[in-house]
Structures are given as structure tokens and as C-alpha cells.
């Protein structure tokens, strides 16, 4: 086992920043009041929640009463999609989404299909992009919702959200975007985008796990999803997770301040990795669009080998990475995203996602570039698929 | 997730390789499932005197390949045919439930290789 | 404003214990791995989540694979009730609950009524108790769920859950109990109780806000509520809130260890408060059952005055308390629980809930007993209702 | 939640009490809603020379009662009748939206007391 540990899996989750943890700490044991109560420490909790709401709103160009805190990105996705579906049953039962959404959107849509909704899963091109024209063509009389993710969690592809937003608005259809991978990582302004609902999750930008938010554009009618007390202006019940919410606010504030310099660095690491890996390891492809992609994301497929073995050997070398979405590790199927961009199963199994973050350095990437070719080669030498290719070559 | 034995056999797999002019070759699985195992046997007087494998698959697939080849090496083919995937998994101090199918792969590959040998001997 | 602050609102929320916070801390910034990932720090997260699950299971006599973590008590209630409702539509549409449930249950049931379910809200007696016989009488051919809270959050009344569980089992009906106020505060053993589903929330027993759990008895078929990734064995999606879950585990472990001595102390404070307040403040009544009540709960109604004014004056004197559920503060109606036990509106408005906790002392209660009579009298002297009574008396 | 002015008028309400043989008495609200306000006026030459109140209600109800009585004291009844609940709330540096109805209570109670006076004078 290696001495050092280099984390290249920031799309799965990020560590809480020291400044964020510091902001959260008083709300665990000192300012522990229930934000809905009336006495002094409770009013401090209320004020802290309001301030965090303001910070989240500012970061995406929203008003603070358009922000509703949730338990994470998944709940925000469930709420947005099921809330519109249940509230628009009289208008229609058709939903448009894509085949590369996160499971939080995909499984929610599949659940609604069982309830009698009709869902169009738009195919993507070989880079993982959908076109606004595709969306427009899919619109029907009874379409009630368009849900297209902002940036893909596996291959990092960034979709033309603004153009899709225009189409949605023109047709008067509610538009949701799962922006969990985008918020806190790239600039977002909901005023420009024309989205009505937007999901976010704090642990993707150095905030805590277990807290997220849904942006609900003023005027968008959305049924509640978690019923109970009057928290979040009656729209999302449960005692406010004050430390979590405070952490999300502080994290998004810092992320927004640092975004340009942060992304400059990530871009450098990304380009360096792509160039070197493609140059040194044969039978390798880059998945996703080369340019329309998150600054910190690279995703390769190494033919003839399987991802889990690759991850374990990288872990032994002190590198934490991912093969497809972390959430899918419970499954045996290769990533639905890689299949959707047209990869054959065998190649989809051999994918590696590296997602860079604030503490990664050029040295980290150099170390990766040092060990990765050997690890790939080692697994290939064990692989009967590689043997065939080699035999053919000879 | 994995036992120490699994990790040991994954990191240092025994019997990796090919045998030229093997007496029996078996290959099972497919890339779609993410697991392929190919086994080569050298057999003398129905005794498995040498065994090699190549595997495309997860750590469990590699470790079970390694362990299964260890278990059959030196054995009479009749005995080798009685080795179950449970025995392979047990010899590795167990596998996560979701990975149990990998041990089936090893059992099947060895059976296929022995059958290949038997068929060739009958020719 | 007073120098000291005495917190008497532990039913609303509790501070995180130092030992609990300490257990949580590494999982924010050091062991920050996504519990679903594969590399070393992620495996540590997974192990920590499993250990916490074991602790929660042990505390209530369950097996660890019967515990599913949620974002709090409200989500657990929503999940249990809607999950059974949606999954049993073919069996029937009748639900039995009580009129004094927390809003997390009540509003969920009201929501289901709009969807076509038929809900019986059992009335309670003047102490806030329901009888097992009432439950049995309400059962119909098409009853699919009985949901009765373990202990009431306002008046502290503890229901005969074991007896109701027997009836539910005899009739083959799924039985849910909202035990948010009970778990971590009084002994609970699901093996004895015959409940199938049980909701809990960590911040009610010195754990963090924003994390709870649902106990699902093995064999109980419950549809998922939050769809997405494969977390919680495929039943509750979203990146695990590792620090929160770790905190819940540690908090319930400590609560269970300390329960007997803790409750002995709370009982003393409770009895002392009840005796003295009833003896010194006229036109006062104790709400809820005197004996079948949570050790730390007292709830009074002071005639002729209104609760918010009372709370603000207590806050000025450095005492944090509540008037009905904290969650209802967004509403203008008096507590539905106090109305259900038969209080007229005017008197329900003038209620005070004091809930004691681990750091409260006899001195704290003595201070309360010193200031409370004066505050009540001050408000009464301003009240036109009191004037009438006084005039009648003269 | 509340402005400093609201808290000041809640903690130190002006004009609390009753007036024996008041020229006008108004009572509005009911216990069901959780707010009752009773106003007593002493009026000389249609000028409100003294005013007292009693209120059952929340902090906002008490503070608006206090502020409203301050605003009408010394005023001609015609002028007093023009004082709106908005003016009362503004004089308190605002109220939380959910509490705005409390300021209506004060306006109504004063109107009721003046009407009571006018009716009595007509008798
Ligand atoms: C694109 C996307 N959507 C939704 C989610 C779910 O967020 P969370 O795990 O916070 O519920 C994730 C990450 O897990 C994601 O990457
Ligand atoms: C009885 C009861 N049920 C449910 C809840 C909701 O729990 P949470 O606020 O953690 O969602 C509470 C407390 O708020 C409660 O007291």
C-alpha cells in the first residue's frame, strides 16, 4: 500500500473545506436551536439559514425565496420531477429527458412510467451531447416537463441548457435541470438559462453531504414532496439541518469567489492528462466531448480490461478514482452513460473516470501518468481479449 | 469489501499465462457481462500437471481464477471436476454476495477445459 | 436580556453531544470518501456507516439490515406511510391514525386523502390517550395501515403501542409508529412491540439534525420513496450523509447507555415543576396524562394569556421554551393536539411546553419557578379576559 | 423576527389599563383567533385626552395596541379615525407578514371605541 493518497474522484464527493467546517461547527453544539422556535438561539439558527439561502441564491443568480433546501441532489431531483408530474396530471403525462441522466432522474422517471406516465429518453451523440432540435422534436401536446442534466457526472459533457430553456419557454413547458455536477463548479445564472427548476448538492463543491437545494423559479407551481411541518415556507417539512445548510451556503460562496482560478488549474490538469494518456497508452479512447466538458473531468476507456480491477490497482498505488458513477457500484451493468454514447459493453466495462479538485497538483498527475500505463499493461497481460489482439497483430 | 485472501490472489495471481499446445483449453463468459476466463491445461495420465489462465474481469474474477487453478493443479481430472464454485469462494475466505457469480466462472472454465481435453483424447 | 440561558425545549431539538461531534468530525474533511466508492477512504466511510447502522439496530432490538437511514423523522414518516399506501392500493385504501399525530404524519395522511385514500383520525381522551379497543373497532376490510405515534411531542403522552401492535398483527395489517420523541429517550424493543415500521430522528437525542432512520421489519414490503442510486441496499438513494449517520449511531449508543439515570433525573425535574406550578399559579391546567408521559415533558395551559407573548417574556428572562410544536410556529392556529384533548381555543393559545434535558438542573427549574408566576401575572394583567374574571370574582 | 420597536412596545407597552367611566369602549377579536383587544377612551370636545387598552394576544398584538393608542392620544376623533393599520405597522418599523392582521385589530378596536362614543353622545 502506498504512503500517499491522491484523490481524483471529486465528482463522487469532495472533502468539506476547513472554512466551511468552521462555519458549521457552532451550529452543532452551541447555536443548536431549532430554526422554527422563538427564543434567542433559535433566532440565530433562523438567521443563519436565511443567510445561507441568500448565498446559494446569489451564486446562481436567483432570489433567495426561490431556494429550498433539501437532503441532497437526489431529493431535489425526485421533488422536481414527481412534483411536476403529480401536479400536472390534468395537462398531460409526457416527460422528456435524456438517456444519460443520473439515476436520481432516470429511476424517478422509470418509477413514474409505472404510474402511467410516458417518458421519452432522448439519445445522445457519440460525445454525449443532445441537440436543442432533438428536444423540440420530442415535444408533444401532452408534454409537461423537460428534464435535461446540466453536466454529466461520468463523462463531464455540458449540455446546451440555455437553448433548451428557450424552447421550453416557447412551448410553455416546465424545464428542470439536474445541475448537481455544475453548481459550484462552473458559472450558472438562472436568469439567463430559462430553467424553472434546478437541483444542486453541497458535497460536490466542498460542502457537507446530506444537504442540497432545489431552485424553484417564482411562479412555478410545484407540489410538496416531503409533507409535515411548515419549514421552507411550507414547501419542505422537517427540522432544518442548520449546520448542513450553513455549510452549503459558505461552500457555494467560496466556490463562486474562486471559480475562475480554480477552473484554470483544473483545465491544465485535465488537458495534460488527456494528452499524455492518449499518447502513451494504446487502445485508449477519451469519452465525452473534448471541449464542452467540465474543467475537472476526464474519462477514458482502456480496451481489454475491466474497471474495478483497474481501480483497485490504482488504490494500491495510492490513487482514488472511479469507473462510472459511484452510485452504480451496487450494479453489475456497465454505465448506462457509456452505453448511450455507443461504447460496446466490453469497452464500457474498462472505463476510468478521473475528476480533479482543489488540492490536486501537477505532481499528482505526473505520478498518475507514471503508474497508470504499467497498471493497464499488467491487467491487459492477464486478459484473454488482449491476447487475441496481440496474436492478430503478430 | 474483499477478504485479504482475495486481495492477495488479485494482486499476485498464481498461474497467469498461456500454455502453448495445451491439452485442454476452456473459455467462458463474454465481454458483455464484464467477465471472461480462459484456462489452459497440460494433462498427463489424466492428472493436471500444469494450468494457466487469462481473465478479463473484476478483482473477484481474477482472484477466483487464480484460486481455482491452484486448487486443480496436480489433481486427477475426475477430482478437478468435483470442485465447486462454493469451494473456490470458501478457499478465498468468501466473496461479497454480489460477486458470487465470478466463482462460477472459474468452475465453468475449468470444466470446459477438461471437456476440451476429453474430446480431443476421443478424437 | 438575561445573562444565563436555560434551555427547556429538548423536544424541539437537542445540542449535539461533544462525544458525538468528535465521532463525526473526521468524516467531514479527512475520511470524506463516498461510501459507495471503492478506494481506501471510501471503504472507511462504508465501514463507519455499517457500524452506525448496527448501533441504531442494537438500541431498538432490531437487526442491522432492518435499519434504513433517512434525512430525518419527517422523511421516515412520509416514506413509511406513502410507501405502504402506494404499495397496497390493490388491498385497500383505508388508513387508521390518530388526531394527535405530528404534522409529518398528519399532513402526509391528508395528502393521501386527496389522492383518494380514506383516513380515520381516531379521537383521543382528555389525557391524549387512545385505547387499543378504539383501534380495533376502526379496522375495516380494506384497512392497509395503522399509524399511531409512540409518544406525543407536545403533551408527552405515551400510547399503548404493544397492545395496538398485537391487534394489528392479529388482523394482518401493517403497523407504523412515529417514535421520534421516544427513541433515545425511553426503552424500545421492536421485537416486543410488534411494529413493522418505526420512525426516528437523531436530533431528538443529542445527535445531529438532518438525519433519521426508518426501521423496516424484515418481510415488510415497502416501496422506495427517494429514487436514484443503489444506496441503503437500493431502498433509499442519495450519497450517504456519512458524518450525520456516524453521529446518529454514536448518539443512540450513548443515549441507551445513560437512559436510566437520565430519566431518573428528568422525572424529578418534571414532578417538581408540575407540583410547584399547579400550586402557585391559579387558572392553570396540566395537559396530558400525569403518568403515561415522557419523563422530560410538562405542558401547561395558563388561562387568559397567549403563548407567544409568554415565550418571548421567558426568553427575555433567559429561558427557551415552546408553545405547542415548534413546527407549527408558521401557523396561526393553536395546536391541533391541545384542541384534540378538548381545550377551548382560547386556552389552547395559552399553552407552555417545557421539555427537560441532560444539562438541566434543579437550580434551572427553581429559577423558572421564580420568574414564571410573575410573567404569567404580568400578561394576565394586560388581558381583557382576565379582567372579566376578576370583575366576576369581586 | 420582530423589530426593536415592536419588542420595545411589547416589553414596555404604553397605556395599558382600564378607564373607569370611559366615554368610549371598543372590543374586537375573539379568543378563538388568539387575539382580543379592548380600548377605553376619554374624550373631551372630540379630542382623545386619554386612552387605555387591554390585549390578549401575541407580541405583535400587544405592541400594535400600544403603538395605536400612542398614535391617537391627543388627536381629534376625526383624525384618529383615519389612522390605518399600515400606519401602525410602519410606526413600529414593520411587522412580519404573518402578523399584519394584528395591526388591523388595533385599528378596528379604536374605531369601535370611537363609534361607541359617538353613539353614546347621540343618545
Ligand atoms: C448529476 C448528479 N445528479 C444527482 C446526484 C445525486 O446527488 P446526491 O448524492 O447529493 O443525492 C449526483 C451525485 O451523486 C449527480 O452527480
Ligand atoms: C413526533 C415527531 N414526529 C416527527 C418529527 C419530525 O422529525 P424531523 O424534524 O427530524 O423531520 C418530530 C419533530 O420534529 C416529532 O416530534
Tab-separated table of C-alpha atoms in Angstrom, chain C:
chain	number	residue	atom	x	y	z
C	1	UNK	CA	-31.741	40.421	28.444
C	2	UNK	CA	-30.609	37.840	30.950
C	3	UNK	CA	-27.007	36.650	31.192
C	4	UNK	CA	-27.795	32.968	31.533
C	5	UNK	CA	-29.689	30.867	29.017
C	6	UNK	CA	-31.630	27.877	30.228
C	7	UNK	CA	-32.854	25.536	27.522
C	8	UNK	CA	-36.156	23.821	28.247
C	9	UNK	CA	-37.042	22.802	24.706
C	10	UNK	CA	-35.390	19.422	24.211
C	11	UNK	CA	-38.432	18.062	22.399
C	12	UNK	CA	-37.815	20.615	19.639
C	13	UNK	CA	-34.173	19.696	19.281
C	14	UNK	CA	-31.076	18.939	21.334
C	15	UNK	CA	-27.453	20.067	21.106
C	16	UNK	CA	-25.041	17.564	19.624
C	17	UNK	CA	-23.107	15.876	22.440
C	18	UNK	CA	-19.334	16.542	22.471
C	19	UNK	CA	-18.575	12.821	22.071
C	20	UNK	CA	-20.932	12.645	19.117
C	21	UNK	CA	-19.432	15.672	17.386
C	22	UNK	CA	-15.989	14.229	17.956
C	23	UNK	CA	-17.030	10.979	16.297
C	24	UNK	CA	-18.436	12.884	13.328
C	25	UNK	CA	-15.567	15.272	12.696
C	26	UNK	CA	-13.129	13.052	10.781
C	27	UNK	CA	-15.816	12.259	8.215
C	28	UNK	CA	-16.142	15.843	7.057
C	29	UNK	CA	-12.632	16.552	5.868
C	30	UNK	CA	-10.391	13.541	6.359
C	31	UNK	CA	-12.410	10.392	5.796
C	32	UNK	CA	-14.583	12.128	3.280
C	33	UNK	CA	-14.915	9.257	0.827
C	34	UNK	CA	-18.211	8.452	-0.831
C	35	UNK	CA	-19.361	5.296	0.956
C	36	UNK	CA	-20.249	3.759	-2.405
C	37	UNK	CA	-16.768	4.118	-3.887
C	38	UNK	CA	-14.056	1.533	-3.887
C	39	UNK	CA	-10.797	3.026	-2.616
C	40	UNK	CA	-9.445	3.130	0.907
C	41	UNK	CA	-11.096	6.277	2.360
C	42	UNK	CA	-14.385	5.256	0.782
C	43	UNK	CA	-14.194	1.836	2.411
C	44	UNK	CA	-13.679	3.598	5.743
C	45	UNK	CA	-16.876	5.554	5.133
C	46	UNK	CA	-18.717	2.352	4.314
C	47	UNK	CA	-17.459	0.678	7.491
C	48	UNK	CA	-18.486	3.684	9.586
C	49	UNK	CA	-21.985	3.671	8.105
C	50	UNK	CA	-22.317	-0.062	8.756
C	51	UNK	CA	-21.172	0.377	12.334
C	52	UNK	CA	-23.674	3.174	12.935
C	53	UNK	CA	-26.423	1.027	11.475
C	54	UNK	CA	-25.509	-1.688	13.954
C	55	UNK	CA	-25.676	0.787	16.848
C	56	UNK	CA	-29.122	2.021	15.842
C	57	UNK	CA	-30.323	-1.556	15.411
C	58	UNK	CA	-28.984	-2.594	18.808
C	59	UNK	CA	-30.664	0.320	20.551
C	60	UNK	CA	-34.143	-0.776	19.468
C	61	UNK	CA	-33.709	-4.541	19.358
C	62	UNK	CA	-33.641	-4.732	15.553
C	63	UNK	CA	-31.259	-6.392	13.109
C	64	UNK	CA	-28.944	-4.041	11.314
C	65	UNK	CA	-30.377	-4.846	7.887
C	66	UNK	CA	-33.738	-3.578	9.139
C	67	UNK	CA	-32.413	-0.015	9.557
C	68	UNK	CA	-32.538	2.484	6.681
C	69	UNK	CA	-31.090	5.959	7.129
C	70	UNK	CA	-33.126	8.971	6.053
C	71	UNK	CA	-32.859	12.762	6.264
C	72	UNK	CA	-34.908	12.875	9.468
C	73	UNK	CA	-38.092	11.836	11.188
C	74	UNK	CA	-40.308	13.581	8.662
C	75	UNK	CA	-38.889	11.695	5.703
C	76	UNK	CA	-39.171	8.421	7.631
C	77	UNK	CA	-42.867	9.151	8.299
C	78	UNK	CA	-43.525	10.135	4.681
C	79	UNK	CA	-41.743	7.049	3.419
C	80	UNK	CA	-43.499	4.609	5.747
C	81	UNK	CA	-46.997	5.908	5.130
C	82	UNK	CA	-46.843	6.715	1.421
C	83	UNK	CA	-44.782	3.610	0.749
C	84	UNK	CA	-47.418	1.326	2.275
C	85	UNK	CA	-50.260	3.294	0.712
C	86	UNK	CA	-48.815	3.149	-2.807
C	87	UNK	CA	-47.791	-0.488	-2.459
C	88	UNK	CA	-51.129	-1.726	-1.128
C	89	UNK	CA	-53.559	0.036	-3.434
C	90	UNK	CA	-54.919	-3.319	-4.581
C	91	UNK	CA	-55.609	-4.423	-0.988
C	92	UNK	CA	-57.448	-1.315	0.079
C	93	UNK	CA	-57.333	2.404	0.682
C	94	UNK	CA	-58.100	2.760	4.376
C	95	UNK	CA	-55.603	4.095	6.898
C	96	UNK	CA	-56.087	4.411	10.651
C	97	UNK	CA	-54.205	7.061	12.595
C	98	UNK	CA	-54.891	9.475	15.449
C	99	UNK	CA	-55.859	13.106	15.694
C	100	UNK	CA	-52.737	13.986	17.711
C	101	UNK	CA	-50.022	12.816	15.315
C	102	UNK	CA	-47.153	15.079	14.386
C	103	UNK	CA	-47.721	17.063	11.191
C	104	UNK	CA	-45.271	14.752	9.432
C	105	UNK	CA	-47.889	12.014	9.740
C	106	UNK	CA	-50.994	14.168	9.669
C	107	UNK	CA	-50.161	16.182	6.567
C	108	UNK	CA	-48.960	13.043	4.804
C	109	UNK	CA	-52.307	11.386	5.513
C	110	UNK	CA	-54.189	14.484	4.388
C	111	UNK	CA	-52.188	14.439	1.179
C	112	UNK	CA	-53.148	10.813	0.615
C	113	UNK	CA	-56.795	11.677	1.201
C	114	UNK	CA	-56.583	13.984	-1.804
C	115	UNK	CA	-55.264	11.018	-3.762
C	116	UNK	CA	-58.348	9.016	-2.853
C	117	UNK	CA	-57.284	7.272	0.343
C	118	UNK	CA	-59.679	7.107	3.249
C	119	UNK	CA	-58.187	8.050	6.617
C	120	UNK	CA	-59.708	7.553	10.071
C	121	UNK	CA	-58.304	10.012	12.618
C	122	UNK	CA	-59.059	8.423	15.977
C	123	UNK	CA	-60.047	10.899	18.670
C	124	UNK	CA	-58.154	10.825	21.967
C	125	UNK	CA	-59.421	11.173	25.500
C	126	UNK	CA	-58.811	14.262	27.610
C	127	UNK	CA	-55.344	12.967	28.541
C	128	UNK	CA	-54.406	12.433	24.919
C	129	UNK	CA	-54.649	8.636	25.053
C	130	UNK	CA	-56.180	6.301	22.527
C	131	UNK	CA	-57.302	2.813	23.523
C	132	UNK	CA	-56.458	-0.404	21.677
C	133	UNK	CA	-60.216	-1.070	21.529
C	134	UNK	CA	-60.719	2.129	19.519
C	135	UNK	CA	-58.144	0.933	17.024
C	136	UNK	CA	-59.707	-2.489	16.709
C	137	UNK	CA	-63.163	-1.024	16.160
C	138	UNK	CA	-61.868	1.187	13.377
C	139	UNK	CA	-60.404	-1.700	11.389
C	140	UNK	CA	-62.182	-2.439	8.131
C	141	UNK	CA	-61.822	-4.997	5.357
C	142	UNK	CA	-59.792	-2.511	3.351
C	143	UNK	CA	-57.521	-1.209	6.120
C	144	UNK	CA	-53.906	-1.306	4.930
C	145	UNK	CA	-52.067	0.635	7.612
C	146	UNK	CA	-52.295	1.640	11.257
C	147	UNK	CA	-50.047	4.553	12.237
C	148	UNK	CA	-50.025	5.573	15.907
C	149	UNK	CA	-47.320	7.740	17.393
C	150	UNK	CA	-45.277	6.332	20.256
C	151	UNK	CA	-45.098	9.466	22.389
C	152	UNK	CA	-46.632	12.831	21.657
C	153	UNK	CA	-44.280	15.734	21.011
C	154	UNK	CA	-46.459	18.325	22.732
C	155	UNK	CA	-48.074	16.729	25.736
C	156	UNK	CA	-45.694	13.764	26.069
C	157	UNK	CA	-48.442	11.145	26.287
C	158	UNK	CA	-47.204	7.593	25.669
C	159	UNK	CA	-49.603	5.322	23.774
C	160	UNK	CA	-50.227	1.584	24.358
C	161	UNK	CA	-48.138	0.605	21.331
C	162	UNK	CA	-47.569	-3.023	22.308
C	163	UNK	CA	-51.312	-3.697	22.629
C	164	UNK	CA	-52.054	-1.949	19.347
C	165	UNK	CA	-49.256	-3.961	17.729
C	166	UNK	CA	-50.963	-7.185	18.816
C	167	UNK	CA	-54.231	-6.093	17.270
C	168	UNK	CA	-52.512	-5.084	14.038
C	169	UNK	CA	-50.759	-8.422	13.843
C	170	UNK	CA	-53.951	-10.343	14.579
C	171	UNK	CA	-55.635	-8.575	11.670
C	172	UNK	CA	-52.611	-8.802	9.392
C	173	UNK	CA	-52.348	-5.021	8.998
C	174	UNK	CA	-49.033	-3.182	8.697
C	175	UNK	CA	-48.308	-1.118	11.839
C	176	UNK	CA	-46.211	2.053	11.796
C	177	UNK	CA	-45.255	4.132	14.797
C	178	UNK	CA	-43.719	7.594	14.754
C	179	UNK	CA	-41.263	7.082	17.603
C	180	UNK	CA	-39.315	10.285	17.007
C	181	UNK	CA	-39.938	11.526	20.554
C	182	UNK	CA	-39.431	8.105	22.104
C	183	UNK	CA	-36.281	6.633	20.549
C	184	UNK	CA	-33.202	7.540	22.536
C	185	UNK	CA	-35.399	8.778	25.367
C	186	UNK	CA	-37.246	5.699	26.630
C	187	UNK	CA	-36.595	1.986	26.215
C	188	UNK	CA	-37.867	0.481	22.978
C	189	UNK	CA	-37.655	-3.097	21.783
C	190	UNK	CA	-39.223	-3.708	18.395
C	191	UNK	CA	-39.215	-7.445	18.999
C	192	UNK	CA	-41.718	-6.953	21.823
C	193	UNK	CA	-43.722	-4.205	20.195
C	194	UNK	CA	-44.926	-5.899	17.063
C	195	UNK	CA	-44.406	-2.799	14.959
C	196	UNK	CA	-43.460	-3.186	11.313
C	197	UNK	CA	-42.215	0.344	10.682
C	198	UNK	CA	-40.769	2.814	13.178
C	199	UNK	CA	-39.525	6.367	12.547
C	200	UNK	CA	-36.669	8.045	14.429
C	201	UNK	CA	-34.696	11.278	14.267
C	202	UNK	CA	-31.173	11.818	15.588
C	203	UNK	CA	-31.510	15.423	16.752
C	204	UNK	CA	-34.006	14.416	19.403
C	205	UNK	CA	-31.331	12.508	21.335
C	206	UNK	CA	-28.225	14.695	21.114
C	207	UNK	CA	-27.388	13.647	17.563
C	208	UNK	CA	-27.217	15.898	14.512
C	209	UNK	CA	-30.128	17.451	12.641
C	210	UNK	CA	-30.879	16.215	9.137
C	211	UNK	CA	-30.503	12.508	9.785
C	212	UNK	CA	-33.000	9.906	10.915
C	213	UNK	CA	-33.911	6.345	10.187
C	214	UNK	CA	-36.777	4.066	9.387
C	215	UNK	CA	-36.908	0.611	10.913
C	216	UNK	CA	-38.463	-1.788	8.402
C	217	UNK	CA	-39.217	-5.187	9.874
C	218	UNK	CA	-37.841	-7.964	7.698
C	219	UNK	CA	-40.524	-9.152	5.336
C	220	UNK	CA	-42.397	-5.851	5.251
C	221	UNK	CA	-42.803	-4.809	1.638
C	222	UNK	CA	-42.202	-1.110	1.337
C	223	UNK	CA	-41.806	0.784	-1.926
C	224	UNK	CA	-38.879	3.218	-2.123
C	225	UNK	CA	-39.620	6.895	-1.711
C	226	UNK	CA	-36.428	8.618	-2.864
C	227	UNK	CA	-35.347	7.056	-6.146
C	228	UNK	CA	-31.869	7.097	-7.639
C	229	UNK	CA	-28.622	5.326	-6.799
C	230	UNK	CA	-28.226	1.993	-5.041
C	231	UNK	CA	-27.543	3.345	-1.544
C	232	UNK	CA	-29.220	1.800	1.512
C	233	UNK	CA	-29.437	-1.526	-0.293
C	234	UNK	CA	-31.300	0.065	-3.160
C	235	UNK	CA	-34.106	1.372	-0.962
C	236	UNK	CA	-33.108	4.994	-0.308
C	237	UNK	CA	-30.980	6.786	-2.859
C	238	UNK	CA	-28.531	9.686	-2.379
C	239	UNK	CA	-24.900	9.906	-1.319
C	240	UNK	CA	-24.787	8.770	2.296
C	241	UNK	CA	-24.572	11.574	4.856
C	242	UNK	CA	-21.634	9.806	6.491
C	243	UNK	CA	-20.900	12.281	9.326
C	244	UNK	CA	-24.599	12.531	10.117
C	245	UNK	CA	-25.065	8.780	10.149
C	246	UNK	CA	-21.971	8.288	12.301
C	247	UNK	CA	-23.349	10.923	14.683
C	248	UNK	CA	-26.706	9.217	14.896
C	249	UNK	CA	-25.058	5.899	15.718
C	250	UNK	CA	-22.871	7.308	18.449
C	251	UNK	CA	-25.709	9.395	19.885
C	252	UNK	CA	-28.100	6.482	20.193
C	253	UNK	CA	-25.409	4.328	21.725
C	254	UNK	CA	-24.705	6.880	24.454
C	255	UNK	CA	-28.400	7.588	24.972
C	256	UNK	CA	-29.086	3.905	25.531
C	257	UNK	CA	-26.244	3.533	27.997
C	258	UNK	CA	-27.338	6.543	30.043
C	259	UNK	CA	-31.070	6.105	29.761
C	260	UNK	CA	-31.944	5.017	33.277
C	261	UNK	CA	-30.007	7.646	35.169
C	262	UNK	CA	-31.026	10.269	32.627
C	263	UNK	CA	-34.693	9.528	33.073
C	264	UNK	CA	-34.464	9.428	36.844
C	265	UNK	CA	-33.230	12.992	36.762
C	266	UNK	CA	-35.765	14.171	34.209
C	267	UNK	CA	-38.597	12.645	36.236
C	268	UNK	CA	-37.503	14.584	39.295
C	269	UNK	CA	-37.440	17.850	37.385
C	270	UNK	CA	-40.779	17.074	35.813
C	271	UNK	CA	-42.541	16.226	39.054
C	272	UNK	CA	-41.066	19.200	40.837
C	273	UNK	CA	-42.209	21.532	38.058
C	274	UNK	CA	-45.723	20.142	37.860
C	275	UNK	CA	-46.271	20.243	41.610
C	276	UNK	CA	-44.974	23.758	42.075
C	277	UNK	CA	-46.571	25.383	39.047
C	278	UNK	CA	-50.004	23.951	39.754
C	279	UNK	CA	-49.686	25.049	43.368
C	280	UNK	CA	-48.553	28.610	42.728
C	281	UNK	CA	-50.259	29.775	39.523
C	282	UNK	CA	-54.071	29.807	39.561
C	283	UNK	CA	-56.165	29.077	36.463
C	284	UNK	CA	-53.576	26.604	35.268
C	285	UNK	CA	-54.004	23.083	33.983
C	286	UNK	CA	-51.574	20.294	33.187
C	287	UNK	CA	-52.103	18.900	29.693
C	288	UNK	CA	-51.570	15.201	29.015
C	289	UNK	CA	-51.529	12.170	31.246
C	290	UNK	CA	-49.770	12.631	34.544
C	291	UNK	CA	-48.035	9.231	34.478
C	292	UNK	CA	-48.074	7.854	30.929
C	293	UNK	CA	-45.859	10.683	29.750
C	294	UNK	CA	-42.293	11.227	28.652
C	295	UNK	CA	-40.006	11.747	31.655
C	296	UNK	CA	-38.853	15.149	30.432
C	297	UNK	CA	-42.163	16.670	29.340
C	298	UNK	CA	-44.509	19.115	31.046
C	299	UNK	CA	-47.224	21.054	29.301
C	300	UNK	CA	-49.414	23.660	30.982
C	301	UNK	CA	-52.228	25.902	29.878
C	302	UNK	CA	-52.412	29.277	31.569
C	303	UNK	CA	-55.829	30.765	31.038
C	304	UNK	CA	-56.317	34.315	29.706
C	305	UNK	CA	-52.888	34.671	28.105
C	306	UNK	CA	-51.325	33.824	24.792
C	307	UNK	CA	-48.349	31.540	24.263
C	308	UNK	CA	-46.075	33.618	22.052
C	309	UNK	CA	-46.068	36.532	24.462
C	310	UNK	CA	-45.267	34.125	27.248
C	311	UNK	CA	-42.383	32.597	25.301
C	312	UNK	CA	-40.901	35.991	24.461
C	313	UNK	CA	-41.009	37.123	28.076
C	314	UNK	CA	-39.436	33.829	29.164
C	315	UNK	CA	-36.759	34.341	26.510
C	316	UNK	CA	-36.099	37.800	27.948
C	317	UNK	CA	-35.612	36.103	31.285
C	318	UNK	CA	-33.157	33.687	29.638
C	319	UNK	CA	-35.418	30.659	29.290
C	320	UNK	CA	-36.042	28.863	26.000
C	321	UNK	CA	-39.370	27.048	25.817
C	322	UNK	CA	-42.133	26.235	23.404
C	323	UNK	CA	-45.834	26.664	22.995
C	324	UNK	CA	-47.024	23.623	21.093
C	325	UNK	CA	-44.845	22.081	18.437
C	326	UNK	CA	-42.034	24.226	17.140
C	327	UNK	CA	-43.046	23.171	13.668
C	328	UNK	CA	-46.395	24.871	13.978
C	329	UNK	CA	-44.959	28.294	14.613
C	330	UNK	CA	-45.568	29.190	10.994
C	331	UNK	CA	-49.267	28.765	11.590
C	332	UNK	CA	-51.735	30.960	13.411
C	333	UNK	CA	-53.913	28.124	14.666
C	334	UNK	CA	-53.490	26.780	18.142
C	335	UNK	CA	-52.046	23.309	18.422
C	336	UNK	CA	-54.233	20.549	16.974
C	337	UNK	CA	-53.127	18.333	19.850
C	338	UNK	CA	-54.473	20.678	22.517
C	339	UNK	CA	-57.737	21.057	20.611
C	340	UNK	CA	-57.939	17.259	20.292
C	341	UNK	CA	-57.758	16.813	24.069
C	342	UNK	CA	-60.706	19.163	24.325
C	343	UNK	CA	-59.188	22.529	25.222
C	344	UNK	CA	-61.177	25.546	24.019
C	345	UNK	CA	-59.273	27.698	21.521
C	346	UNK	CA	-58.620	30.489	23.989
C	347	UNK	CA	-56.971	28.171	26.477
C	348	UNK	CA	-55.080	26.245	23.805
C	349	UNK	CA	-53.441	29.518	22.763
C	350	UNK	CA	-52.025	29.916	26.255
C	351	UNK	CA	-50.006	26.724	26.473
C	352	UNK	CA	-46.422	26.298	27.574
C	353	UNK	CA	-44.300	23.219	26.862
C	354	UNK	CA	-41.158	22.691	28.902
C	355	UNK	CA	-39.009	19.720	27.937
C	356	UNK	CA	-36.026	18.969	30.114
C	357	UNK	CA	-32.671	17.574	29.070
C	358	UNK	CA	-29.337	16.316	30.182
C	359	UNK	CA	-27.819	19.626	31.235
C	360	UNK	CA	-30.814	20.937	33.168
C	361	UNK	CA	-30.522	21.135	36.945
C	362	UNK	CA	-32.804	21.655	39.913
C	363	UNK	CA	-31.443	25.194	40.029
C	364	UNK	CA	-32.665	25.781	36.495
C	365	UNK	CA	-36.144	24.689	37.481
C	366	UNK	CA	-36.019	26.780	40.629
C	367	UNK	CA	-35.159	29.811	38.543
C	368	UNK	CA	-38.081	29.062	36.262
C	369	UNK	CA	-40.392	28.756	39.240
C	370	UNK	CA	-39.147	32.114	40.417
C	371	UNK	CA	-39.841	34.029	37.213
C	372	UNK	CA	-42.806	32.214	35.687
C	373	UNK	CA	-45.554	33.330	38.095
C	374	UNK	CA	-44.627	36.977	37.599
C	375	UNK	CA	-44.591	36.692	33.832
C	376	UNK	CA	-47.966	34.980	33.739
C	377	UNK	CA	-49.401	37.595	36.084
C	378	UNK	CA	-47.966	40.423	34.011
C	379	UNK	CA	-49.633	39.159	30.849
C	380	UNK	CA	-52.847	38.444	32.662
C	381	UNK	CA	-52.983	41.987	33.944
C	382	UNK	CA	-52.856	43.130	30.325
C	383	UNK	CA	-55.595	40.695	29.286
C	384	UNK	CA	-59.231	41.725	28.856
C	385	UNK	CA	-60.203	38.094	29.523
C	386	UNK	CA	-58.632	38.150	32.960
C	387	UNK	CA	-60.308	41.474	33.690
C	388	UNK	CA	-63.693	39.845	33.156
C	389	UNK	CA	-62.915	37.012	35.540
C	390	UNK	CA	-61.556	39.372	38.144
C	391	UNK	CA	-64.657	41.542	37.872
C	392	UNK	CA	-66.835	38.461	38.277
C	393	UNK	CA	-64.843	37.386	41.321
C	394	UNK	CA	-65.163	40.737	43.038
